[in-house]
PDB file of C-alpha atoms in Angstrom:
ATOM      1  CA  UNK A 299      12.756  15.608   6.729  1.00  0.00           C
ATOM      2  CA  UNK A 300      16.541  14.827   6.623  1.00  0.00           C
ATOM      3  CA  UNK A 301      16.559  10.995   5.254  1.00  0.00           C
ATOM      4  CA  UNK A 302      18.880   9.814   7.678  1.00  0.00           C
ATOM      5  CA  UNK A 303      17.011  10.759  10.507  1.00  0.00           C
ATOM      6  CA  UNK A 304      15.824   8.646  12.998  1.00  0.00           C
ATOM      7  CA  UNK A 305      12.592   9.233  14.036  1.00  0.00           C
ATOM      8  CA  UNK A 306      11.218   7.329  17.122  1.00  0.00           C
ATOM      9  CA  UNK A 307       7.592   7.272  17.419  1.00  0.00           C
ATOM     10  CA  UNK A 308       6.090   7.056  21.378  1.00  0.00           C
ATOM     11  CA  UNK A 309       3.042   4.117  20.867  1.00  0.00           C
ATOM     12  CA  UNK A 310       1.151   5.796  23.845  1.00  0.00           C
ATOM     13  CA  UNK A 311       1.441   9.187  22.821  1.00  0.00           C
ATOM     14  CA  UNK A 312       0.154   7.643  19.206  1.00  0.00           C
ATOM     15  CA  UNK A 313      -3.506   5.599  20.385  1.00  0.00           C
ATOM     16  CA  UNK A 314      -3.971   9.062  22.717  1.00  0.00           C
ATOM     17  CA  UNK A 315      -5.636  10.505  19.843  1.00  0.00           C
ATOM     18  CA  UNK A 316      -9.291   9.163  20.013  1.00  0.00           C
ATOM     19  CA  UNK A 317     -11.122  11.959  18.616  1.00  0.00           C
ATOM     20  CA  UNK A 318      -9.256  11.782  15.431  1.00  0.00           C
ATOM     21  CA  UNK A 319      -8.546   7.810  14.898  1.00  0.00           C
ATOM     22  CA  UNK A 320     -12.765   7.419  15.491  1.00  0.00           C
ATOM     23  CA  UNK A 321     -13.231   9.977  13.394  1.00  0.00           C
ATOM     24  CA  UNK A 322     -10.808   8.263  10.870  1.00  0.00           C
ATOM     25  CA  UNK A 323     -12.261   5.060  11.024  1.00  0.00           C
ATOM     26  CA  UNK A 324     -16.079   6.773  10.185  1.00  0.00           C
ATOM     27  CA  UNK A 325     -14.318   8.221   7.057  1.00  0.00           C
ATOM     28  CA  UNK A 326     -13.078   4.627   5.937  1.00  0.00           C
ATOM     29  CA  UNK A 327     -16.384   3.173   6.620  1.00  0.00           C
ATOM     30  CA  UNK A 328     -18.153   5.692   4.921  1.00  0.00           C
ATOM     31  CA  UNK A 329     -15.766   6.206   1.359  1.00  0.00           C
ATOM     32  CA  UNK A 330     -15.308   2.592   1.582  1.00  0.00           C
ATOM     33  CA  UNK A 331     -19.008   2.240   1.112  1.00  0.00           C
ATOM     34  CA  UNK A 332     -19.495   4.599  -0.935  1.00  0.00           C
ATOM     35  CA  UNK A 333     -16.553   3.573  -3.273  1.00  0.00           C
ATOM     36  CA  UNK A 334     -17.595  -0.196  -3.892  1.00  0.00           C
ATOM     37  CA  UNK A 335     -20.749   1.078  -5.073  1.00  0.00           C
ATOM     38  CA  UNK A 336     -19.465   4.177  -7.639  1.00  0.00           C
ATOM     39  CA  UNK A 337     -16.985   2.196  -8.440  1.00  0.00           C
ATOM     40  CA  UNK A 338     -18.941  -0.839  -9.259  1.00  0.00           C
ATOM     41  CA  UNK A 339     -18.837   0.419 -13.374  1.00  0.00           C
ATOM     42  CA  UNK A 340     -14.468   0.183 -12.990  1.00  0.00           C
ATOM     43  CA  UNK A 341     -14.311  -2.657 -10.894  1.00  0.00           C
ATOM     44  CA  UNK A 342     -16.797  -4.716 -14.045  1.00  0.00           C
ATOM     45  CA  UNK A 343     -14.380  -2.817 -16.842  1.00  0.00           C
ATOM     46  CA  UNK A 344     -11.214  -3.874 -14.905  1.00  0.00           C
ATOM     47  CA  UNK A 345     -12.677  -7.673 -14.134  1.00  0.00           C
ATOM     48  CA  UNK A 346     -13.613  -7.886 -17.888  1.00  0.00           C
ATOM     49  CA  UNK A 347     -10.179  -6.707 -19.305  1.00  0.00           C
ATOM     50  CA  UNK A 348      -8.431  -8.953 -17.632  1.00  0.00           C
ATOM     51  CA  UNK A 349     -10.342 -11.995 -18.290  1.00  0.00           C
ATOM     52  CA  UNK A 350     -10.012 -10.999 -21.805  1.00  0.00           C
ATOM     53  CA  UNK A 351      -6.116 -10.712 -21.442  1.00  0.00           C
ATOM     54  CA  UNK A 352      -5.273 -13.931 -20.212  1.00  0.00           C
ATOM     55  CA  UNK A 353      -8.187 -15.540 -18.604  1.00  0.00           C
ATOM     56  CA  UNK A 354      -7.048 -16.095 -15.960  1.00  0.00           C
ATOM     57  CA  UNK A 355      -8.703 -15.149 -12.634  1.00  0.00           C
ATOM     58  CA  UNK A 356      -9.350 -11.554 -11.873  1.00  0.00           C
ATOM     59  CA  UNK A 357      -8.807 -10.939  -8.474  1.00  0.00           C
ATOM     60  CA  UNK A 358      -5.435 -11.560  -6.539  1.00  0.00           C
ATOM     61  CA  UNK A 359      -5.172 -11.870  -2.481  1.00  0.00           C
ATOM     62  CA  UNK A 360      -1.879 -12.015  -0.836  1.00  0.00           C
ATOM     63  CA  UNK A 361      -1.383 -12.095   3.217  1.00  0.00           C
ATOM     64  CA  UNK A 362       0.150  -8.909   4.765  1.00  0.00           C
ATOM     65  CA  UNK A 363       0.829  -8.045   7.894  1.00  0.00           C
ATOM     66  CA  UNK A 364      -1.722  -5.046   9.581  1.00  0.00           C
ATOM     67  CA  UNK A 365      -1.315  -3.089  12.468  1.00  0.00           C
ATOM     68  CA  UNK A 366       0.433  -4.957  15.455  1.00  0.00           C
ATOM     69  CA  UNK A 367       1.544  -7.293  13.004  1.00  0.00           C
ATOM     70  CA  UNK A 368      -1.580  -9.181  12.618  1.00  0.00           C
ATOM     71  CA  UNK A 369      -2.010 -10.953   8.946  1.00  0.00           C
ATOM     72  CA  UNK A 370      -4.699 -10.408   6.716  1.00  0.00           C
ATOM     73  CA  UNK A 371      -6.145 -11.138   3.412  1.00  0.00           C
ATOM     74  CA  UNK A 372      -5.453  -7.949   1.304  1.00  0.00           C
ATOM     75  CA  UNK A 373      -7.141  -7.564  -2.151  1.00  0.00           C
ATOM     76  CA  UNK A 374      -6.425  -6.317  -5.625  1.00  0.00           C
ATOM     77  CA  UNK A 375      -7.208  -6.830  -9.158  1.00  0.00           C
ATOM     78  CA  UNK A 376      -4.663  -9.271 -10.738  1.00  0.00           C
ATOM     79  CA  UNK A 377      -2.311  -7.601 -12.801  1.00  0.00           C
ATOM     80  CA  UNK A 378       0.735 -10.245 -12.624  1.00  0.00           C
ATOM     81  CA  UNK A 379       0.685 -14.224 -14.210  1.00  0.00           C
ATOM     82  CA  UNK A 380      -1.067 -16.882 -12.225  1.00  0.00           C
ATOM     83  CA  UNK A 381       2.170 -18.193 -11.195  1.00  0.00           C
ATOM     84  CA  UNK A 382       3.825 -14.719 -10.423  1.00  0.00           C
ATOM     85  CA  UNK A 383       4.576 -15.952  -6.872  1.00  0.00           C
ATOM     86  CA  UNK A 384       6.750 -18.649  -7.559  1.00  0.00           C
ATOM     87  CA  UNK A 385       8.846 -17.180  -9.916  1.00  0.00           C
ATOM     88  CA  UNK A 386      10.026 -14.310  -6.988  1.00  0.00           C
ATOM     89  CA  UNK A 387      12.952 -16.476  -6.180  1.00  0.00           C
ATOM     90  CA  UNK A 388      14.417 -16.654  -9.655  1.00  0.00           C
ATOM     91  CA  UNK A 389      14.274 -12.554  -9.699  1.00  0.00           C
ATOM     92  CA  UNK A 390      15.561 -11.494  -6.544  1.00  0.00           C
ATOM     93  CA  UNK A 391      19.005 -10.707  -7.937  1.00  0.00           C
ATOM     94  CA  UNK A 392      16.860  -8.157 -10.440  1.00  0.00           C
ATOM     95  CA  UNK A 393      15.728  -6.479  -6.823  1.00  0.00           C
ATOM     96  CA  UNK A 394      16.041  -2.086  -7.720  1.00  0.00           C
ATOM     97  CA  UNK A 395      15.727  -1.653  -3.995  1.00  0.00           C
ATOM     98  CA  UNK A 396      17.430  -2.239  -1.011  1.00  0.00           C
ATOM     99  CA  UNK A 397      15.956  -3.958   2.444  1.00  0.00           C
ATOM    100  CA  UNK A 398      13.273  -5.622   2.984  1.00  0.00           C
ATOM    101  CA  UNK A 399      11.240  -4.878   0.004  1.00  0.00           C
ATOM    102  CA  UNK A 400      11.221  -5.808  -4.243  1.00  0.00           C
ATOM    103  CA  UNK A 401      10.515  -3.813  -7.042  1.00  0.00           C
ATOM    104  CA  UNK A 402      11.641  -4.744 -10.524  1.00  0.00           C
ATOM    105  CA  UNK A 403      10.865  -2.134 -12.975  1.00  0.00           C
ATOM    106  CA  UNK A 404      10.503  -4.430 -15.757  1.00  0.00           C
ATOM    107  CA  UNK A 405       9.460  -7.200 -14.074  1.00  0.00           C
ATOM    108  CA  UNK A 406       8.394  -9.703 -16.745  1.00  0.00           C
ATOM    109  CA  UNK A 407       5.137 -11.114 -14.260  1.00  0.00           C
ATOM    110  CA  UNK A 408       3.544  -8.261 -15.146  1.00  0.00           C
ATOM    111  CA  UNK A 409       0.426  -8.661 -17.634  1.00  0.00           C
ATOM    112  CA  UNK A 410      -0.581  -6.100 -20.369  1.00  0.00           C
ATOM    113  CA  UNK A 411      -3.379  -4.912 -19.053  1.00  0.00           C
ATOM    114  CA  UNK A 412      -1.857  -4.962 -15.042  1.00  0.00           C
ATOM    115  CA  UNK A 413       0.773  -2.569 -16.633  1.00  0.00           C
ATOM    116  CA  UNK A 414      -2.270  -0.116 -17.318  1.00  0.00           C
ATOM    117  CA  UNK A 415      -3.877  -0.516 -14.007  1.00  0.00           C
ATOM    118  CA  UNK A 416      -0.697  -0.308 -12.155  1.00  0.00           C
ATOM    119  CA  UNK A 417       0.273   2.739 -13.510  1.00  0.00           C
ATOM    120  CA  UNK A 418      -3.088   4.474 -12.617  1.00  0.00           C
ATOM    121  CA  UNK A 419      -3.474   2.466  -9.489  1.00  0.00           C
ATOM    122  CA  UNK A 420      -6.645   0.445 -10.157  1.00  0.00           C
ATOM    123  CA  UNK A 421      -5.123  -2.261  -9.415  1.00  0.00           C
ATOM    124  CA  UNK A 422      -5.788  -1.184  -5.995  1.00  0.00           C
ATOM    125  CA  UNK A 423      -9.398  -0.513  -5.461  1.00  0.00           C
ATOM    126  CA  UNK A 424     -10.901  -3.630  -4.149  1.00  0.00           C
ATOM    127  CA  UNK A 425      -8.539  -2.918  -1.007  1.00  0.00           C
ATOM    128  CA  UNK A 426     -11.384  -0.796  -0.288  1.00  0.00           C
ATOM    129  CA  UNK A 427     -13.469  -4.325   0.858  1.00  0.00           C
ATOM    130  CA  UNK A 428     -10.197  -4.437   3.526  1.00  0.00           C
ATOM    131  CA  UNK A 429     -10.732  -0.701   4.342  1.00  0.00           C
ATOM    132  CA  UNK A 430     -14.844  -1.604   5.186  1.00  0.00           C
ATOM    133  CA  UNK A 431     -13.716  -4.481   6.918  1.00  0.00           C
ATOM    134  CA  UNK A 432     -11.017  -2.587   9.642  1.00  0.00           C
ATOM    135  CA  UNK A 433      -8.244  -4.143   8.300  1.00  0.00           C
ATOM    136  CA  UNK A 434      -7.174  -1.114   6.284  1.00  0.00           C
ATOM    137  CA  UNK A 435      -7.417   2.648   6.263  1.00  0.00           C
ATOM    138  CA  UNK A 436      -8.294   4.993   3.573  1.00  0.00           C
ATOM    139  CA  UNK A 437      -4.400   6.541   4.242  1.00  0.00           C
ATOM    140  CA  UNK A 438      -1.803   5.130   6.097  1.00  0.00           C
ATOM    141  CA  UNK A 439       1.522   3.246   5.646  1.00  0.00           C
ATOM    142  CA  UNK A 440       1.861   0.380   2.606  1.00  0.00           C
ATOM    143  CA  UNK A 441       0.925  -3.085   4.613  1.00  0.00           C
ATOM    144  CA  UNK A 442       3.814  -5.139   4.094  1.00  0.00           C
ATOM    145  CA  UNK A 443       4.358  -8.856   3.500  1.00  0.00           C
ATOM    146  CA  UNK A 444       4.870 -11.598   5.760  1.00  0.00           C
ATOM    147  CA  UNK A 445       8.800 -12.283   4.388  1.00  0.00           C
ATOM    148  CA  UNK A 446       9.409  -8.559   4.428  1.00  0.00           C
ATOM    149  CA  UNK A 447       8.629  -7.969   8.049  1.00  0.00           C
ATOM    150  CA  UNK A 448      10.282 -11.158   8.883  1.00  0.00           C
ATOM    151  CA  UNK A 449      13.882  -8.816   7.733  1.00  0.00           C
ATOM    152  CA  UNK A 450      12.587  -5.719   9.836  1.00  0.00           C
ATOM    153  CA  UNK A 451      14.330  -4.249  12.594  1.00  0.00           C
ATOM    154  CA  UNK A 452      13.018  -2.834  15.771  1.00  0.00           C
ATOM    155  CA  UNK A 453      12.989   0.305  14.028  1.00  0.00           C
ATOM    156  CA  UNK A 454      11.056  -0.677  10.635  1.00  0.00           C
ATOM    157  CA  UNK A 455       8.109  -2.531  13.187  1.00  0.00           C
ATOM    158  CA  UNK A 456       6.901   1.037  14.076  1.00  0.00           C
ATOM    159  CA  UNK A 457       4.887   1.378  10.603  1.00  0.00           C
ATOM    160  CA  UNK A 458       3.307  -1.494  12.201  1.00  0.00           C
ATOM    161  CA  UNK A 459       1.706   0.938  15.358  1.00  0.00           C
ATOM    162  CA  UNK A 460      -1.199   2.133  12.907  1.00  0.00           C
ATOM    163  CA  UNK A 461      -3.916   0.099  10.058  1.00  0.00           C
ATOM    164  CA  UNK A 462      -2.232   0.490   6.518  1.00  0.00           C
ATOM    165  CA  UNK A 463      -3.167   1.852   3.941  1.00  0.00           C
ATOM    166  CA  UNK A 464      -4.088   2.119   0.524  1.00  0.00           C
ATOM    167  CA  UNK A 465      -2.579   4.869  -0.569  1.00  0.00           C
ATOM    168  CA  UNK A 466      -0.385   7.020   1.950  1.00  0.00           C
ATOM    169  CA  UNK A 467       2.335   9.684   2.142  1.00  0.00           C
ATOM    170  CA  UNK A 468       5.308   7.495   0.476  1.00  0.00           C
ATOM    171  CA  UNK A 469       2.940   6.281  -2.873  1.00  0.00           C
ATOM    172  CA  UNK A 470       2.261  10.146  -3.305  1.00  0.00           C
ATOM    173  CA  UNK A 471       5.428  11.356  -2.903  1.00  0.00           C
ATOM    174  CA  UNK A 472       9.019   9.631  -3.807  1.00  0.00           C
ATOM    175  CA  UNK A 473       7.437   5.936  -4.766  1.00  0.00           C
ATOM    176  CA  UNK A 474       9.932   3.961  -6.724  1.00  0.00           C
ATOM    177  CA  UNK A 475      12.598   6.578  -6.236  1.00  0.00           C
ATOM    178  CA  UNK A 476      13.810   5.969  -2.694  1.00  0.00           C
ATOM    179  CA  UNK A 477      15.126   2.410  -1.497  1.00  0.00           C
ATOM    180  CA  UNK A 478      13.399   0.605   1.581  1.00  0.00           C
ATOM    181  CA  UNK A 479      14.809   2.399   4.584  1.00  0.00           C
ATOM    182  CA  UNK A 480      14.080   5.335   3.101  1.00  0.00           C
ATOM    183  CA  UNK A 481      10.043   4.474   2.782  1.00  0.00           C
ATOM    184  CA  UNK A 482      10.018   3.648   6.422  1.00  0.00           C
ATOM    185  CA  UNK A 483      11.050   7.063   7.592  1.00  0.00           C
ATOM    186  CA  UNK A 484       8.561   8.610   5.218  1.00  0.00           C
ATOM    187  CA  UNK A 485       5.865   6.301   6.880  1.00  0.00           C
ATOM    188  CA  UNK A 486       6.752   6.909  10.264  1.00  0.00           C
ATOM    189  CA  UNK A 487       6.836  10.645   9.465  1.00  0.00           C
ATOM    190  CA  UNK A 488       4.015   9.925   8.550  1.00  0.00           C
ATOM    191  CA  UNK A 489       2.720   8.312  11.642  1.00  0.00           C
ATOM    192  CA  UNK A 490       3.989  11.125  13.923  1.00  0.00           C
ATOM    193  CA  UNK A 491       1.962  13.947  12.028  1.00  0.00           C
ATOM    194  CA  UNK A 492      -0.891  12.443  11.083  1.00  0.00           C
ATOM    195  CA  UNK A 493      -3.588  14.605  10.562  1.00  0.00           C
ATOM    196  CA  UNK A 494      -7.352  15.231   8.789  1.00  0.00           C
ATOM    197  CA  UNK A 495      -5.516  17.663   7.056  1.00  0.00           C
ATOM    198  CA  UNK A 496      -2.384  15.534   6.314  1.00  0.00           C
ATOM    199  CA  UNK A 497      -5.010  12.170   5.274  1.00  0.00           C
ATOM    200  CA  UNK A 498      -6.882  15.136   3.120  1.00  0.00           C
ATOM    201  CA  UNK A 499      -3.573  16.032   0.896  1.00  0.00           C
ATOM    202  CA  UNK A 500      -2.905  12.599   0.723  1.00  0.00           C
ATOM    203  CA  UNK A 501      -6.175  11.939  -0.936  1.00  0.00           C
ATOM    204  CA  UNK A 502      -6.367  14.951  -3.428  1.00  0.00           C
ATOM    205  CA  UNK A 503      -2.673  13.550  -4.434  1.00  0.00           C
ATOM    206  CA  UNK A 504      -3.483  10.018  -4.577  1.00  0.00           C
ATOM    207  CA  UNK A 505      -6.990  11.307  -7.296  1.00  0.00           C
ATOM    208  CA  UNK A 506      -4.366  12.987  -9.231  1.00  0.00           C
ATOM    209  CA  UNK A 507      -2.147  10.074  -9.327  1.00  0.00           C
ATOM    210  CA  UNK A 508      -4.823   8.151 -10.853  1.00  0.00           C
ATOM    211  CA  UNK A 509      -5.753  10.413 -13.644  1.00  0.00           C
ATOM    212  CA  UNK A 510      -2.105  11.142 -14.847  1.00  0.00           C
ATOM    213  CA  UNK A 511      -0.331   8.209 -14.302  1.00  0.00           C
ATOM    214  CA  UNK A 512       2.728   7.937 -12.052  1.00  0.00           C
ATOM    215  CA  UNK A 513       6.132   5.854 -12.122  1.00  0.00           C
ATOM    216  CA  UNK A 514       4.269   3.216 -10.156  1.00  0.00           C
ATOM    217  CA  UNK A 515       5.207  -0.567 -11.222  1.00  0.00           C
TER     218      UNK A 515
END
C-alpha cells in the first residue's frame, strides 16, 4: 500500500460481515479466557517485579476511546513512574512523531523493569480483561487516547468503525518507524481487509514479537 493513499472505508459495507465479526468476537472470548488463566504464572512474575522495582502499584489504567468513540478503562501492567502523566506536558517538544500521537524513545518515565516488558510486550496482557469484557479485540487497530482523537480528522475517526486491539497490523509491522498519519492508513488497511486469515498472521507475528523483542518503547 502506497503511504499516501487515501483509503476510504464504506461503514455499511464494514458491519455487513456478521459471520466473521461473531465469529471474531467467540475467538476473543475464548483466548481471552483462556489467556488470564495460562497466563496467571506471568501476570504474578510481572506484578512481583515491579513491586520490587519501585513499589509502586502494579497495574496502570488509562481511558481510550473504543469503537464509535466510546471511552473505556484499558489495562496494562505499569511500566512508567506513578506520576508519568503529569510530566507529558514538559516532554511534548521531545515528541519523535508527528500528529496526534507521542513516542519518546528515551523517554525518562519509563521504569527498569517497564523497559523489559515493553520491549516484549507484557506490558500488555491484562488488556486481555478488556478483550473478555467487549471492549477490545484480540486484533484490531491501537485504541487511542481521549487528547489524541480530540486532534483527528474526519479521516483518522475511521479506525474508530471497529473494537481495538491489542496487538494489530501496525505493532507487527512498521511500529515506531512510521509517524502518525502513516499508522492510520495501515489501520484502516487494515480495517478494509480484515480477515481470519489476516487476524491469524497478525497473531503468529505478534508471538514472535514477544519472544525476540522488537523496537517497541
Amino acid at each position: 500500500m502506497n503511504k499516501n493513499e487515501k483509503i476510504i472505508l464504506d461503514r455499511k459495507e464494514i458491519n455487513k460481515h456478521h459471520v466473521y465479526r461473531t465469529c471474531k468476537r467467540l475467538f476473543d472470548v475464548v483466548a481471552s479466557a483462556c489467556g488470564l488463566v495460562l497466563l496467571s504464572p506471568v501476570f504474578l512474575a510481572t506484578a512481583i517485579a515491579i513491586k520490587l522495582d519501585d513499589g509502586g502499584p502494579v497495574f496502570y489504567n488509562q481511558e481510550r476511546i473504543g469503537k464509535d468513540g466510546k471511552p473505556f478503562k484499558m489495562y496494562k501492567f505499569r511500566s512508567m513512574k506513578v506520576n508519568a502523566d503529569q510530566e507529558i506536558e514538559k516532554l511534548q517538544k521531545h515528541n519523535e512523531v508527528d500528529g496526534a500521537m507521542f513516542k519518546m524513545k528515551n523517554d525518562p518515565r519509563i521504569t527498569r523493569v517497564g523497559k523489559f516488558i515493553r520491549k516484549t510486550s507484557i506490558d500488555e496482557f491484562p488488556q486481555l480483561l478488556n478483550v473478555l469484557l467487549g471492549q477490545m479485540s484480540i486484533v484490531g487497530p491501537r485504541p487511542p487516547l481521549p487528547r489524541e482523537v480530540a486532534e483527528y480528522t474526519d479521516y483518522d475517526k475511521q479506525r474508530l468503525y471497529v473494537r481495538p486491539g491489542c496487538t494489530g497490523l501496525w505493532q507487527v509491522t512498521v511500529r515506531n518507524s512510521v509517524g502518525f498519519h502513516e499508522m492510520v492508513n495501515i489501520d484502516l488497511d487494515y480495517i478494509k481487509r480484515r480477515s481470519f486469515h489476516l487476524d491469524l498472521e497478525i497473531m503468529l507475528k505478534t508471538i514472535k514479537v514477544i519472544f525476540v523483542p522488537n523496537t517497541a518503547y
